Tab-separated table of C-alpha atoms in Angstrom:
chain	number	residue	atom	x	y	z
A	1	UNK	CA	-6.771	41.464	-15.242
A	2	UNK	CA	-4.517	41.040	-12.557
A	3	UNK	CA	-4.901	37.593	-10.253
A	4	UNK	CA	-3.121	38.074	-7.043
A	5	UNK	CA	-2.517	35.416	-4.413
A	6	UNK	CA	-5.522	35.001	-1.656
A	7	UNK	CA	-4.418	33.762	1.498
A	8	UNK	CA	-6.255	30.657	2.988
A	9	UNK	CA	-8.038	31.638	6.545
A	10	UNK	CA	-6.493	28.293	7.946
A	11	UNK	CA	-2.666	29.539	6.542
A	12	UNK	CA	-1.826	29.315	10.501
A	13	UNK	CA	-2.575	26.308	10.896
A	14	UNK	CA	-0.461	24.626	8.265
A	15	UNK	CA	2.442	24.909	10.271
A	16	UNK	CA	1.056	22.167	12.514
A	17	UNK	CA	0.962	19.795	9.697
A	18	UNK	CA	2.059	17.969	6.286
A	19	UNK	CA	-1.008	17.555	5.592
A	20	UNK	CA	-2.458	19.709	1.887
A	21	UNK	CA	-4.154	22.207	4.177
A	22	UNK	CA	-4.180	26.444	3.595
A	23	UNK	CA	-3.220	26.406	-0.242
A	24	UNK	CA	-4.942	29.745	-0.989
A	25	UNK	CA	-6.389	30.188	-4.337
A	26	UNK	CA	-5.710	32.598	-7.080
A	27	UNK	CA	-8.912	33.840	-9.033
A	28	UNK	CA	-10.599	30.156	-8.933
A	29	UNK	CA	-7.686	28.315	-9.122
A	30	UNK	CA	-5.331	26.513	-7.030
A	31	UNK	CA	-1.621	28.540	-6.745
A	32	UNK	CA	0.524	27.424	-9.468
A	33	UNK	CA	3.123	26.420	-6.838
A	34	UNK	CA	0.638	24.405	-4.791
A	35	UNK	CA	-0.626	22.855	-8.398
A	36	UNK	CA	3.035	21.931	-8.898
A	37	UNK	CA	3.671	20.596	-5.738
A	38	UNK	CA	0.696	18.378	-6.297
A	39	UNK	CA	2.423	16.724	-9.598
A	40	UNK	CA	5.636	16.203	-7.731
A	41	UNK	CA	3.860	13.876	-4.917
A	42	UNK	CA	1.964	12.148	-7.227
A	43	UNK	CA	4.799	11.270	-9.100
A	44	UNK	CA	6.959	10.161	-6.046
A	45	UNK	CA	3.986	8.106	-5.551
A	46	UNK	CA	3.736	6.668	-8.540
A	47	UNK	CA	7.466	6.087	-8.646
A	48	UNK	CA	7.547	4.247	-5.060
A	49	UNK	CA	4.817	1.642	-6.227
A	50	UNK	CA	7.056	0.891	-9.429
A	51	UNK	CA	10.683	0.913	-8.412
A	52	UNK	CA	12.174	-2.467	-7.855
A	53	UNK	CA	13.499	-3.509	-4.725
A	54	UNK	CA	17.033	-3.496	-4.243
A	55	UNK	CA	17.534	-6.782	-2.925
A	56	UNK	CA	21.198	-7.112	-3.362
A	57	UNK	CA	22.042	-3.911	-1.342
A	58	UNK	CA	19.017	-4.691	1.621
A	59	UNK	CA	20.465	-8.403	1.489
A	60	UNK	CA	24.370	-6.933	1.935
A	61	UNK	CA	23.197	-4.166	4.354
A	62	UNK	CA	21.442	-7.012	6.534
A	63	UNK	CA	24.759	-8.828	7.047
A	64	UNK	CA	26.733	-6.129	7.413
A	65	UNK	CA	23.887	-5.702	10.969
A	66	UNK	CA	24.932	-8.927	11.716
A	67	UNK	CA	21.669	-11.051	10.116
A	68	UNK	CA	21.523	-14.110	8.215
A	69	UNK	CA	19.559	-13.564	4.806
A	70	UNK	CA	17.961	-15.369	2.056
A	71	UNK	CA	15.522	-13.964	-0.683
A	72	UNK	CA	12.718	-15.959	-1.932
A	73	UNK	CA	9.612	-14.644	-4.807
A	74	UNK	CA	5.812	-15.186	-5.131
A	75	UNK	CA	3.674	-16.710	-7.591
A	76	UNK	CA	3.262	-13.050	-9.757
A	77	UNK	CA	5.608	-12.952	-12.627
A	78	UNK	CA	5.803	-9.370	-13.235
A	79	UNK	CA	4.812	-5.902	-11.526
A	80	UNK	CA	2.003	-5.034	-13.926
A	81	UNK	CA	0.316	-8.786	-12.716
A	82	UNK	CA	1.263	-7.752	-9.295
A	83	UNK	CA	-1.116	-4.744	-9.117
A	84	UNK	CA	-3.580	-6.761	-10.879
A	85	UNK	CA	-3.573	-10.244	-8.834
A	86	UNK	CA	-3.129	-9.797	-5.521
A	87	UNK	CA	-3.627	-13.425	-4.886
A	88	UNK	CA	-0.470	-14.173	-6.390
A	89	UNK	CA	1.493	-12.203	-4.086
A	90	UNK	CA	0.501	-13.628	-1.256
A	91	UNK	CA	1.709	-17.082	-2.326
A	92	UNK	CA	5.333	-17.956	-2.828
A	93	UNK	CA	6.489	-19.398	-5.980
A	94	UNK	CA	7.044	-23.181	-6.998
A	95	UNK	CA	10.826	-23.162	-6.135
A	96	UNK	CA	10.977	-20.446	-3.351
A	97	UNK	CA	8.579	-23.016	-1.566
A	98	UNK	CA	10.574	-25.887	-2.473
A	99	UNK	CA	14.119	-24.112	-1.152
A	100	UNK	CA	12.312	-23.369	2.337
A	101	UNK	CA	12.993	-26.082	5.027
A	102	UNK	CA	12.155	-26.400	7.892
A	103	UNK	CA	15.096	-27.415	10.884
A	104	UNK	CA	13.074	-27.217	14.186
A	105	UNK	CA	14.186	-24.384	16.026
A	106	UNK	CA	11.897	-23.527	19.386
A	107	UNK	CA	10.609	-20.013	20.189
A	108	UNK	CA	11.072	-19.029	16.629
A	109	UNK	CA	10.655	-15.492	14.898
A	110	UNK	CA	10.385	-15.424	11.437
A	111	UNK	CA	11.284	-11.930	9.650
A	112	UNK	CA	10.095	-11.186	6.107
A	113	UNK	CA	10.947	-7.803	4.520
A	114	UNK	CA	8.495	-7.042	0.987
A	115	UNK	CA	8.616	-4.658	-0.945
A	116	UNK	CA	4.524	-4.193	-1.046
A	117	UNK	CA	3.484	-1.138	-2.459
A	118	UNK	CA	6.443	0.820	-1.792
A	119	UNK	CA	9.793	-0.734	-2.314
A	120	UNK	CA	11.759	2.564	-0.914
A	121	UNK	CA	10.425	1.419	3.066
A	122	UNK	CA	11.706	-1.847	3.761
A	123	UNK	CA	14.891	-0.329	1.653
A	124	UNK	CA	15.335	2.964	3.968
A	125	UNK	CA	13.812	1.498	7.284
A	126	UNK	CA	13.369	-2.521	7.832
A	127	UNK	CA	16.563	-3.102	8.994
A	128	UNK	CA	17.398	-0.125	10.982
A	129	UNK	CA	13.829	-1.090	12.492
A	130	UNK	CA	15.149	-4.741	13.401
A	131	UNK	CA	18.248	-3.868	14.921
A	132	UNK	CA	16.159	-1.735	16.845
A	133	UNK	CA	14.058	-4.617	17.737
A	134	UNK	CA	16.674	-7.255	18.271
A	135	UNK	CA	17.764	-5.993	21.780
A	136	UNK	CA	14.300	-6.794	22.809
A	137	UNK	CA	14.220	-10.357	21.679
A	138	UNK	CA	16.009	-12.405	24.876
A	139	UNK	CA	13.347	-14.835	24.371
A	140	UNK	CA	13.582	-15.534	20.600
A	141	UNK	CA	14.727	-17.018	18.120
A	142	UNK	CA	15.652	-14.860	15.653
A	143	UNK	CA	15.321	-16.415	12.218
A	144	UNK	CA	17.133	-15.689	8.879
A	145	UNK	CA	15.411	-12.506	7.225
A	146	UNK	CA	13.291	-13.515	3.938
A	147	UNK	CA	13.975	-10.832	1.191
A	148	UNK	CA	10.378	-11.510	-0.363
A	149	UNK	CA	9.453	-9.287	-3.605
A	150	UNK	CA	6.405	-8.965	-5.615
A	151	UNK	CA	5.044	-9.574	-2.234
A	152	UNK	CA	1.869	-8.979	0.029
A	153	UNK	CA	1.361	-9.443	3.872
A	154	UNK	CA	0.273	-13.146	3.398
A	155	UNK	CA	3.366	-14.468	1.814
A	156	UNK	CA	4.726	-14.460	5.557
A	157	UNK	CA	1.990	-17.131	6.660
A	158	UNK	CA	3.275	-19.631	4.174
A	159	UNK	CA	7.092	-18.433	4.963
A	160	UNK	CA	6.235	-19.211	8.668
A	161	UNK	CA	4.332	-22.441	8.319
A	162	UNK	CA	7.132	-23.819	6.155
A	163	UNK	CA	9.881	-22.467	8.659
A	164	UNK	CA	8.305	-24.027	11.597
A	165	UNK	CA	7.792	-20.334	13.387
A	166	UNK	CA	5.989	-19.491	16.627
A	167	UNK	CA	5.516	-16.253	14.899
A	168	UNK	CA	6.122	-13.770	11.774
A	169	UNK	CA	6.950	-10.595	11.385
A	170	UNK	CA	6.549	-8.711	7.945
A	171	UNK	CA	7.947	-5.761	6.902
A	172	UNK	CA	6.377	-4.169	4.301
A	173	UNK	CA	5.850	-0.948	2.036
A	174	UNK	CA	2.869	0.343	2.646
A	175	UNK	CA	0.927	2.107	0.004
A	176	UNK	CA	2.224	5.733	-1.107
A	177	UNK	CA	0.395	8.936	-0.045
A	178	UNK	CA	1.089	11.894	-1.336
A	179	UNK	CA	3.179	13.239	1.926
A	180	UNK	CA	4.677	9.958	2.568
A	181	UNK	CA	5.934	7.165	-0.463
A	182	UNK	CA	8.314	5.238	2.131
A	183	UNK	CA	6.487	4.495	4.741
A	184	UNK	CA	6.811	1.091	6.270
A	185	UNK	CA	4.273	-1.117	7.446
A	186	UNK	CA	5.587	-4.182	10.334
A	187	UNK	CA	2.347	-7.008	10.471
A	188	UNK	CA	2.709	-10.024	13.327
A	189	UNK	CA	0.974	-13.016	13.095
A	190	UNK	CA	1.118	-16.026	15.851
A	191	UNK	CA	1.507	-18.915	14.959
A	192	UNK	CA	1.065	-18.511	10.736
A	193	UNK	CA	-0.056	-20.942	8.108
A	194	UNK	CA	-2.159	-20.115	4.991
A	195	UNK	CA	-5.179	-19.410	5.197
A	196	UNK	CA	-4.492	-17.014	8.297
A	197	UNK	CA	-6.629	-13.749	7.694
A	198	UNK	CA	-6.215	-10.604	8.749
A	199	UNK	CA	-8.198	-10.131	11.658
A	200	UNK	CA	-5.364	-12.781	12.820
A	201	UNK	CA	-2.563	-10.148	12.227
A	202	UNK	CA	-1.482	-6.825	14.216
A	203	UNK	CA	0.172	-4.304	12.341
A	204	UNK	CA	2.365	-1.191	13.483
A	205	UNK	CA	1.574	1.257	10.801
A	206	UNK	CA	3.411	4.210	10.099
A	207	UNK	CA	7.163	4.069	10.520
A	208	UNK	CA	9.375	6.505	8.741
A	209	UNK	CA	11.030	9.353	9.313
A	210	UNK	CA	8.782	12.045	10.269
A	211	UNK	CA	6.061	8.944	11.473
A	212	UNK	CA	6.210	6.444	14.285
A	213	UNK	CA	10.248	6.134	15.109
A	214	UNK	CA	12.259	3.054	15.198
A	215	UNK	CA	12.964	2.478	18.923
A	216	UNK	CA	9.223	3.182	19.576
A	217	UNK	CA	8.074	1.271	16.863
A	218	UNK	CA	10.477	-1.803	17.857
A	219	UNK	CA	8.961	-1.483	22.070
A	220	UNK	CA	5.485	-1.883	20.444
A	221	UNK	CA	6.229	-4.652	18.243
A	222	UNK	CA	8.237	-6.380	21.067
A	223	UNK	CA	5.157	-5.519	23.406
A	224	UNK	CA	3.036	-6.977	21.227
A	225	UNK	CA	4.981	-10.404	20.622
A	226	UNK	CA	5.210	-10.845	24.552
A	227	UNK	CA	1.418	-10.512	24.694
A	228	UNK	CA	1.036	-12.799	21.570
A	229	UNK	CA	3.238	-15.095	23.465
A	230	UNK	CA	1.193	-15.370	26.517
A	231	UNK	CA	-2.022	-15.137	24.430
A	232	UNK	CA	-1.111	-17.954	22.112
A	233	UNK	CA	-2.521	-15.865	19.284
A	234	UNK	CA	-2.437	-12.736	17.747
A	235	UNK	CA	-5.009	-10.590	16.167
A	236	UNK	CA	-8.600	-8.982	17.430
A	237	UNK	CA	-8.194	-10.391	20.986
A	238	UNK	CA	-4.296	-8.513	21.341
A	239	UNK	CA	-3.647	-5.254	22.720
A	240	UNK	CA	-1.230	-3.270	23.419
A	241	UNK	CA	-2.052	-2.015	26.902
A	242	UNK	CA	1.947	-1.108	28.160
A	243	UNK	CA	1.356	2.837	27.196
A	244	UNK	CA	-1.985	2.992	28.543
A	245	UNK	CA	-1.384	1.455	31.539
A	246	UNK	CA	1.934	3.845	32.091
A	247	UNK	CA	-0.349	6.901	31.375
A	248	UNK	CA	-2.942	5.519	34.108
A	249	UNK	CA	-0.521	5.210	36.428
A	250	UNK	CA	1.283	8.350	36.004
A	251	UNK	CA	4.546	6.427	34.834
């Protein structure tokens, strides 16, 4: 019996996006080559939670942009506990805590890059996100850059509190698709300590090549720290109104 290739009705449409759309079937079955293709995501996936972060090469690549750097850990031990206490993560360890002090800068911005889920974002993206952002930063104090690993969102809060910051910034891997493994994740929080939660945070989701650029990426996130700013918090109650207000007005 002969099984030919069956052409999806939506094939047109899969030219519009990345997305697993219009795979077409042979007999029952998905294509071999779409079957294939499948495999190969999952496995970038799977590689982009696991690969350690290359601290020494985002530390030297963050000087070479002009940034003071220092690299602290968390509380987990080991990737496997990572993925399995995500508690740890968000805490830093005994003497990461112990190294942080705090020397009373005003107007501060704290930057922490994690690797999260996905070590190849803050790698590929983080910094050219920051220089990005750094020309929109007249009224802060830009802090040295925390190279955080085994690392979730929170670790930032406790970074911040002990740094004395009027707000953090965390850069983070964001958890692998299958059409994206690298894509970065950038969380704010005003005024952090531990304990914050998340409906205290805002988060720019998405940036990558192929997903939200850097330079609009950066206008958002400085957007959003001006309104944080006048807010005195961050969170629920902050919006970014800039892009709706220039598409109300015609601008």
């Amino acid at each position: 019996m002969k099984d030919e290739l069956a052409r999806d009705a939506w094939a047109g449409l899969a030219r519009w996006t990345p997305a697993r759309i219009a795979l077409g079937r042979v007999g029952v079955s998905v294509p071999t080559g779409a079957t294939l293709e499948f495999g190969m995501a999952h496995a970038r996936a799977r590689d982009a939670i696991h690969t350690p972060l290359d601290v020494a090469g985002l530390a030297a690549e963050l000087r070479d942009a002009g940034f003071a750097t220092d690299a602290v850990t968390t509380r987990t031990l080991s990737r496997a506990e990572y993925l399995l206490r995500p508690d740890l993560g968000r805490r830093l360890s005994a003497a990461s805590r112990e190294a942080i002090v705090c020397d009373g800068a005003a107007g501060r911005l704290t930057v922490v890059m994690a690797d999260g889920l996905s070590a190849l974002a803050p790698r590929r993206h983080a910094v050219p996100l920051l220089v990005a952002l750094r020309q929109r930063l007249i009224d802060w104090t830009l802090d040295t850059v925390f190279i955080a690993t085994q690392a979730r969102v929170a670790v930032g809060d406790e970074i911040g509190e002990l740094r004395g910051a009027e707000a953090v910034l965390v850069l983070i891997g964001e958890r692998p698709g299958l059409q994206a493994s690298d894509s970065l994740g950038a969380y704010l929080t005003y005024a952090p300590r531990v304990g914050c939660s998340d409906a205290e945070r805002n988060c720019v989701s998405n940036v990558r090549v192929g997903g939200l650029g850097y330079e609009e990426a950066a206008g958002l996130l400085g957007r959003l720290l001006e309104g944080a700013r006048r807010l005195g918090g961050s969170g629920v109650g902050l919006k970014d109104e800039g892009e709706e207000k220039k598409a109300y007005l015609g601008g």
